[in-house]
Amino acid sequence: MPPPLLHLGGLLIGHGLDQALGWTLPDFPGRQTLATVLAVTGAILVVAALLQLARHRTTVMPHRAARVLVTGGVFRLSRNPIYLSFALLHLACALSLASPGMLLMLLAVLWVMQTHVIAAEEAFHARRFGDQWLDYRRRVRRWL
């Protein structure tokens, strides 16, 4: 399942849990401001990553073979800036809607991403790019 759909599913299931169980996060000062900052950061990060991939004329689709290993721009900060941006946007939604269910589902989505999507991509990169991938993996963290 594509990562954006994993997050969308997590948000919907989380919302359903909130509704079914009557869950809500306690309000705290700055909650909406924090949600806005996370959403804007996530949006900027995903746009920057997509522009970097387009500049190198390689795919953004995780199930397609990458032409080149992109290591510059936001990819110097994280090996997975697009997935990081999805997580930030998911967290922003959960905070904005005061949703403990969405927070709980974020953990589940991140586990699936880590163990299935990212693991498969990293295995592909290791085969395709060899020592270049190993060097990049040593220099740059998976998330932050």
PDB file of C-alpha atoms in Angstrom:
ATOM      1  CA  MET A   1       0.000   0.000   0.000  1.00  0.00           C
ATOM      2  CA  PRO A   2       1.423   3.431  -0.881  1.00  0.00           C
ATOM      3  CA  PRO A   3       2.607   5.457   2.129  1.00  0.00           C
ATOM      4  CA  PRO A   4       0.073   8.312   1.689  1.00  0.00           C
ATOM      5  CA  LEU A   5      -2.747   5.766   1.805  1.00  0.00           C
ATOM      6  CA  LEU A   6      -1.265   4.195   4.938  1.00  0.00           C
ATOM      7  CA  HIS A   7      -1.397   7.582   6.649  1.00  0.00           C
ATOM      8  CA  LEU A   8      -4.879   8.343   5.366  1.00  0.00           C
ATOM      9  CA  GLY A   9      -6.075   4.968   6.615  1.00  0.00           C
ATOM     10  CA  GLY A  10      -4.411   5.601   9.968  1.00  0.00           C
ATOM     11  CA  LEU A  11      -6.096   8.983  10.268  1.00  0.00           C
ATOM     12  CA  LEU A  12      -9.514   7.532   9.432  1.00  0.00           C
ATOM     13  CA  ILE A  13      -9.155   4.555  11.766  1.00  0.00           C
ATOM     14  CA  GLY A  14      -7.855   6.852  14.506  1.00  0.00           C
ATOM     15  CA  HIS A  15     -10.831   9.159  14.067  1.00  0.00           C
ATOM     16  CA  GLY A  16     -13.135   6.153  14.245  1.00  0.00           C
ATOM     17  CA  LEU A  17     -11.508   5.042  17.494  1.00  0.00           C
ATOM     18  CA  ASP A  18     -11.985   8.525  18.935  1.00  0.00           C
ATOM     19  CA  GLN A  19     -15.653   8.523  17.964  1.00  0.00           C
ATOM     20  CA  ALA A  20     -16.328   4.983  19.200  1.00  0.00           C
ATOM     21  CA  LEU A  21     -14.524   5.389  22.512  1.00  0.00           C
ATOM     22  CA  GLY A  22     -15.227   9.068  23.156  1.00  0.00           C
ATOM     23  CA  TRP A  23     -11.519   9.866  23.196  1.00  0.00           C
ATOM     24  CA  THR A  24     -10.081  13.348  23.038  1.00  0.00           C
ATOM     25  CA  LEU A  25      -6.714  14.834  23.895  1.00  0.00           C
ATOM     26  CA  PRO A  26      -6.657  17.375  26.693  1.00  0.00           C
ATOM     27  CA  ASP A  27      -6.293  20.882  25.379  1.00  0.00           C
ATOM     28  CA  PHE A  28      -3.046  22.699  26.055  1.00  0.00           C
ATOM     29  CA  PRO A  29      -1.814  26.184  25.212  1.00  0.00           C
ATOM     30  CA  GLY A  30      -0.305  26.387  21.763  1.00  0.00           C
ATOM     31  CA  ARG A  31      -1.786  23.089  20.505  1.00  0.00           C
ATOM     32  CA  GLN A  32      -3.148  24.645  17.301  1.00  0.00           C
ATOM     33  CA  THR A  33       0.025  26.680  16.785  1.00  0.00           C
ATOM     34  CA  LEU A  34       2.137  23.548  17.154  1.00  0.00           C
ATOM     35  CA  ALA A  35      -0.125  21.692  14.717  1.00  0.00           C
ATOM     36  CA  THR A  36       0.230  24.538  12.205  1.00  0.00           C
ATOM     37  CA  VAL A  37       4.023  24.619  12.523  1.00  0.00           C
ATOM     38  CA  LEU A  38       4.209  20.835  12.024  1.00  0.00           C
ATOM     39  CA  ALA A  39       1.887  20.996   8.993  1.00  0.00           C
ATOM     40  CA  VAL A  40       3.808  23.835   7.343  1.00  0.00           C
ATOM     41  CA  THR A  41       7.126  22.090   8.036  1.00  0.00           C
ATOM     42  CA  GLY A  42       5.778  18.848   6.568  1.00  0.00           C
ATOM     43  CA  ALA A  43       4.461  20.642   3.481  1.00  0.00           C
ATOM     44  CA  ILE A  44       7.747  22.466   2.863  1.00  0.00           C
ATOM     45  CA  LEU A  45       9.717  19.263   3.374  1.00  0.00           C
ATOM     46  CA  VAL A  46       7.653  17.234   0.915  1.00  0.00           C
ATOM     47  CA  VAL A  47       7.782  19.952  -1.757  1.00  0.00           C
ATOM     48  CA  ALA A  48      11.549  20.306  -1.346  1.00  0.00           C
ATOM     49  CA  ALA A  49      12.033  16.539  -1.620  1.00  0.00           C
ATOM     50  CA  LEU A  50       9.794  16.259  -4.684  1.00  0.00           C
ATOM     51  CA  LEU A  51      11.649  19.109  -6.389  1.00  0.00           C
ATOM     52  CA  GLN A  52      14.977  17.420  -5.615  1.00  0.00           C
ATOM     53  CA  LEU A  53      13.765  14.128  -7.116  1.00  0.00           C
ATOM     54  CA  ALA A  54      12.410  15.925 -10.193  1.00  0.00           C
ATOM     55  CA  ARG A  55      15.710  17.770 -10.611  1.00  0.00           C
ATOM     56  CA  HIS A  56      17.477  14.393 -10.760  1.00  0.00           C
ATOM     57  CA  ARG A  57      14.763  12.940 -13.008  1.00  0.00           C
ATOM     58  CA  THR A  58      14.157   9.946 -10.803  1.00  0.00           C
ATOM     59  CA  THR A  59      10.925   8.436  -9.600  1.00  0.00           C
ATOM     60  CA  VAL A  60       9.019   9.434  -6.512  1.00  0.00           C
ATOM     61  CA  MET A  61       7.096   6.140  -6.581  1.00  0.00           C
ATOM     62  CA  PRO A  62       8.497   3.697  -3.995  1.00  0.00           C
ATOM     63  CA  HIS A  63       7.619   0.630  -6.104  1.00  0.00           C
ATOM     64  CA  ARG A  64       9.582   1.861  -9.135  1.00  0.00           C
ATOM     65  CA  ALA A  65      13.334   1.611  -9.589  1.00  0.00           C
ATOM     66  CA  ALA A  66      15.240   4.790  -8.778  1.00  0.00           C
ATOM     67  CA  ARG A  67      17.542   5.961 -11.569  1.00  0.00           C
ATOM     68  CA  VAL A  68      19.940   7.766  -9.271  1.00  0.00           C
ATOM     69  CA  LEU A  69      20.617   7.947  -5.566  1.00  0.00           C
ATOM     70  CA  VAL A  70      19.650  11.472  -4.480  1.00  0.00           C
ATOM     71  CA  THR A  71      21.789  12.590  -1.539  1.00  0.00           C
ATOM     72  CA  GLY A  72      21.619  16.396  -1.706  1.00  0.00           C
ATOM     73  CA  GLY A  73      19.124  18.987  -0.572  1.00  0.00           C
ATOM     74  CA  VAL A  74      16.739  17.693   2.096  1.00  0.00           C
ATOM     75  CA  PHE A  75      18.134  14.202   1.488  1.00  0.00           C
ATOM     76  CA  ARG A  76      21.255  15.374   3.355  1.00  0.00           C
ATOM     77  CA  LEU A  77      19.114  15.661   6.498  1.00  0.00           C
ATOM     78  CA  SER A  78      17.051  12.482   6.189  1.00  0.00           C
ATOM     79  CA  ARG A  79      17.117   9.426   3.946  1.00  0.00           C
ATOM     80  CA  ASN A  80      13.311   9.572   3.964  1.00  0.00           C
ATOM     81  CA  PRO A  81      12.223  13.216   3.913  1.00  0.00           C
ATOM     82  CA  ILE A  82       8.935  12.430   2.159  1.00  0.00           C
ATOM     83  CA  TYR A  83       7.969   9.825   4.750  1.00  0.00           C
ATOM     84  CA  LEU A  84       9.075  12.212   7.480  1.00  0.00           C
ATOM     85  CA  SER A  85       6.836  14.896   6.001  1.00  0.00           C
ATOM     86  CA  PHE A  86       3.866  12.472   5.949  1.00  0.00           C
ATOM     87  CA  ALA A  87       4.508  11.697   9.627  1.00  0.00           C
ATOM     88  CA  LEU A  88       4.626  15.414  10.473  1.00  0.00           C
ATOM     89  CA  LEU A  89       1.369  16.022   8.605  1.00  0.00           C
ATOM     90  CA  HIS A  90      -0.254  13.058  10.353  1.00  0.00           C
ATOM     91  CA  LEU A  91       0.906  14.382  13.734  1.00  0.00           C
ATOM     92  CA  ALA A  92      -0.368  17.858  12.843  1.00  0.00           C
ATOM     93  CA  CYS A  93      -3.821  16.440  12.051  1.00  0.00           C
ATOM     94  CA  ALA A  94      -3.887  14.478  15.294  1.00  0.00           C
ATOM     95  CA  LEU A  95      -2.971  17.532  17.356  1.00  0.00           C
ATOM     96  CA  SER A  96      -5.281  19.879  15.499  1.00  0.00           C
ATOM     97  CA  LEU A  97      -8.231  17.522  16.016  1.00  0.00           C
ATOM     98  CA  ALA A  98      -7.160  16.565  19.572  1.00  0.00           C
ATOM     99  CA  SER A  99      -7.173  12.917  18.478  1.00  0.00           C
ATOM    100  CA  PRO A 100      -5.497  10.247  20.608  1.00  0.00           C
ATOM    101  CA  GLY A 101      -6.690   7.627  18.107  1.00  0.00           C
ATOM    102  CA  MET A 102      -4.774   9.328  15.311  1.00  0.00           C
ATOM    103  CA  LEU A 103      -1.668   9.492  17.515  1.00  0.00           C
ATOM    104  CA  LEU A 104      -1.995   5.790  18.274  1.00  0.00           C
ATOM    105  CA  MET A 105      -2.419   4.989  14.593  1.00  0.00           C
ATOM    106  CA  LEU A 106       0.621   7.124  13.733  1.00  0.00           C
ATOM    107  CA  LEU A 107       2.712   4.670  15.754  1.00  0.00           C
ATOM    108  CA  ALA A 108       1.195   1.750  13.843  1.00  0.00           C
ATOM    109  CA  VAL A 109       1.726   3.444  10.479  1.00  0.00           C
ATOM    110  CA  LEU A 110       5.349   4.258  11.315  1.00  0.00           C
ATOM    111  CA  TRP A 111       5.958   0.643  12.315  1.00  0.00           C
ATOM    112  CA  VAL A 112       4.537  -0.598   8.986  1.00  0.00           C
ATOM    113  CA  MET A 113       6.564   2.013   7.092  1.00  0.00           C
ATOM    114  CA  GLN A 114       9.770   1.083   8.892  1.00  0.00           C
ATOM    115  CA  THR A 115       9.452  -2.693   8.689  1.00  0.00           C
ATOM    116  CA  HIS A 116       7.967  -3.051   5.220  1.00  0.00           C
ATOM    117  CA  VAL A 117       8.212  -0.005   2.954  1.00  0.00           C
ATOM    118  CA  ILE A 118      11.565   1.432   4.071  1.00  0.00           C
ATOM    119  CA  ALA A 119      13.158  -2.001   4.583  1.00  0.00           C
ATOM    120  CA  ALA A 120      12.306  -2.962   0.989  1.00  0.00           C
ATOM    121  CA  GLU A 121      13.542   0.354  -0.401  1.00  0.00           C
ATOM    122  CA  GLU A 122      16.812   0.118   1.512  1.00  0.00           C
ATOM    123  CA  ALA A 123      17.417  -3.431   0.288  1.00  0.00           C
ATOM    124  CA  PHE A 124      16.835  -2.246  -3.278  1.00  0.00           C
ATOM    125  CA  HIS A 125      19.195   0.710  -2.827  1.00  0.00           C
ATOM    126  CA  ALA A 126      21.884  -1.553  -1.404  1.00  0.00           C
ATOM    127  CA  ARG A 127      21.665  -3.822  -4.469  1.00  0.00           C
ATOM    128  CA  ARG A 128      21.383  -1.016  -7.012  1.00  0.00           C
ATOM    129  CA  PHE A 129      23.866   1.523  -5.637  1.00  0.00           C
ATOM    130  CA  GLY A 130      26.287  -0.634  -3.606  1.00  0.00           C
ATOM    131  CA  ASP A 131      29.076   1.316  -1.914  1.00  0.00           C
ATOM    132  CA  GLN A 132      27.475   4.661  -2.759  1.00  0.00           C
ATOM    133  CA  TRP A 133      24.390   3.586  -0.753  1.00  0.00           C
ATOM    134  CA  LEU A 134      26.494   2.254   2.133  1.00  0.00           C
ATOM    135  CA  ASP A 135      28.378   5.537   2.368  1.00  0.00           C
ATOM    136  CA  TYR A 136      25.140   7.540   2.271  1.00  0.00           C
ATOM    137  CA  ARG A 137      23.561   5.265   4.898  1.00  0.00           C
ATOM    138  CA  ARG A 138      26.534   5.822   7.208  1.00  0.00           C
ATOM    139  CA  ARG A 139      26.340   9.621   6.826  1.00  0.00           C
ATOM    140  CA  VAL A 140      22.583  10.263   6.931  1.00  0.00           C
ATOM    141  CA  ARG A 141      20.033   8.996   9.445  1.00  0.00           C
ATOM    142  CA  ARG A 142      16.894   7.218   8.297  1.00  0.00           C
ATOM    143  CA  TRP A 143      14.472   9.763   9.797  1.00  0.00           C
ATOM    144  CA  LEU A 144      16.354  12.684  11.373  1.00  0.00           C
TER     145      LEU A 144
END
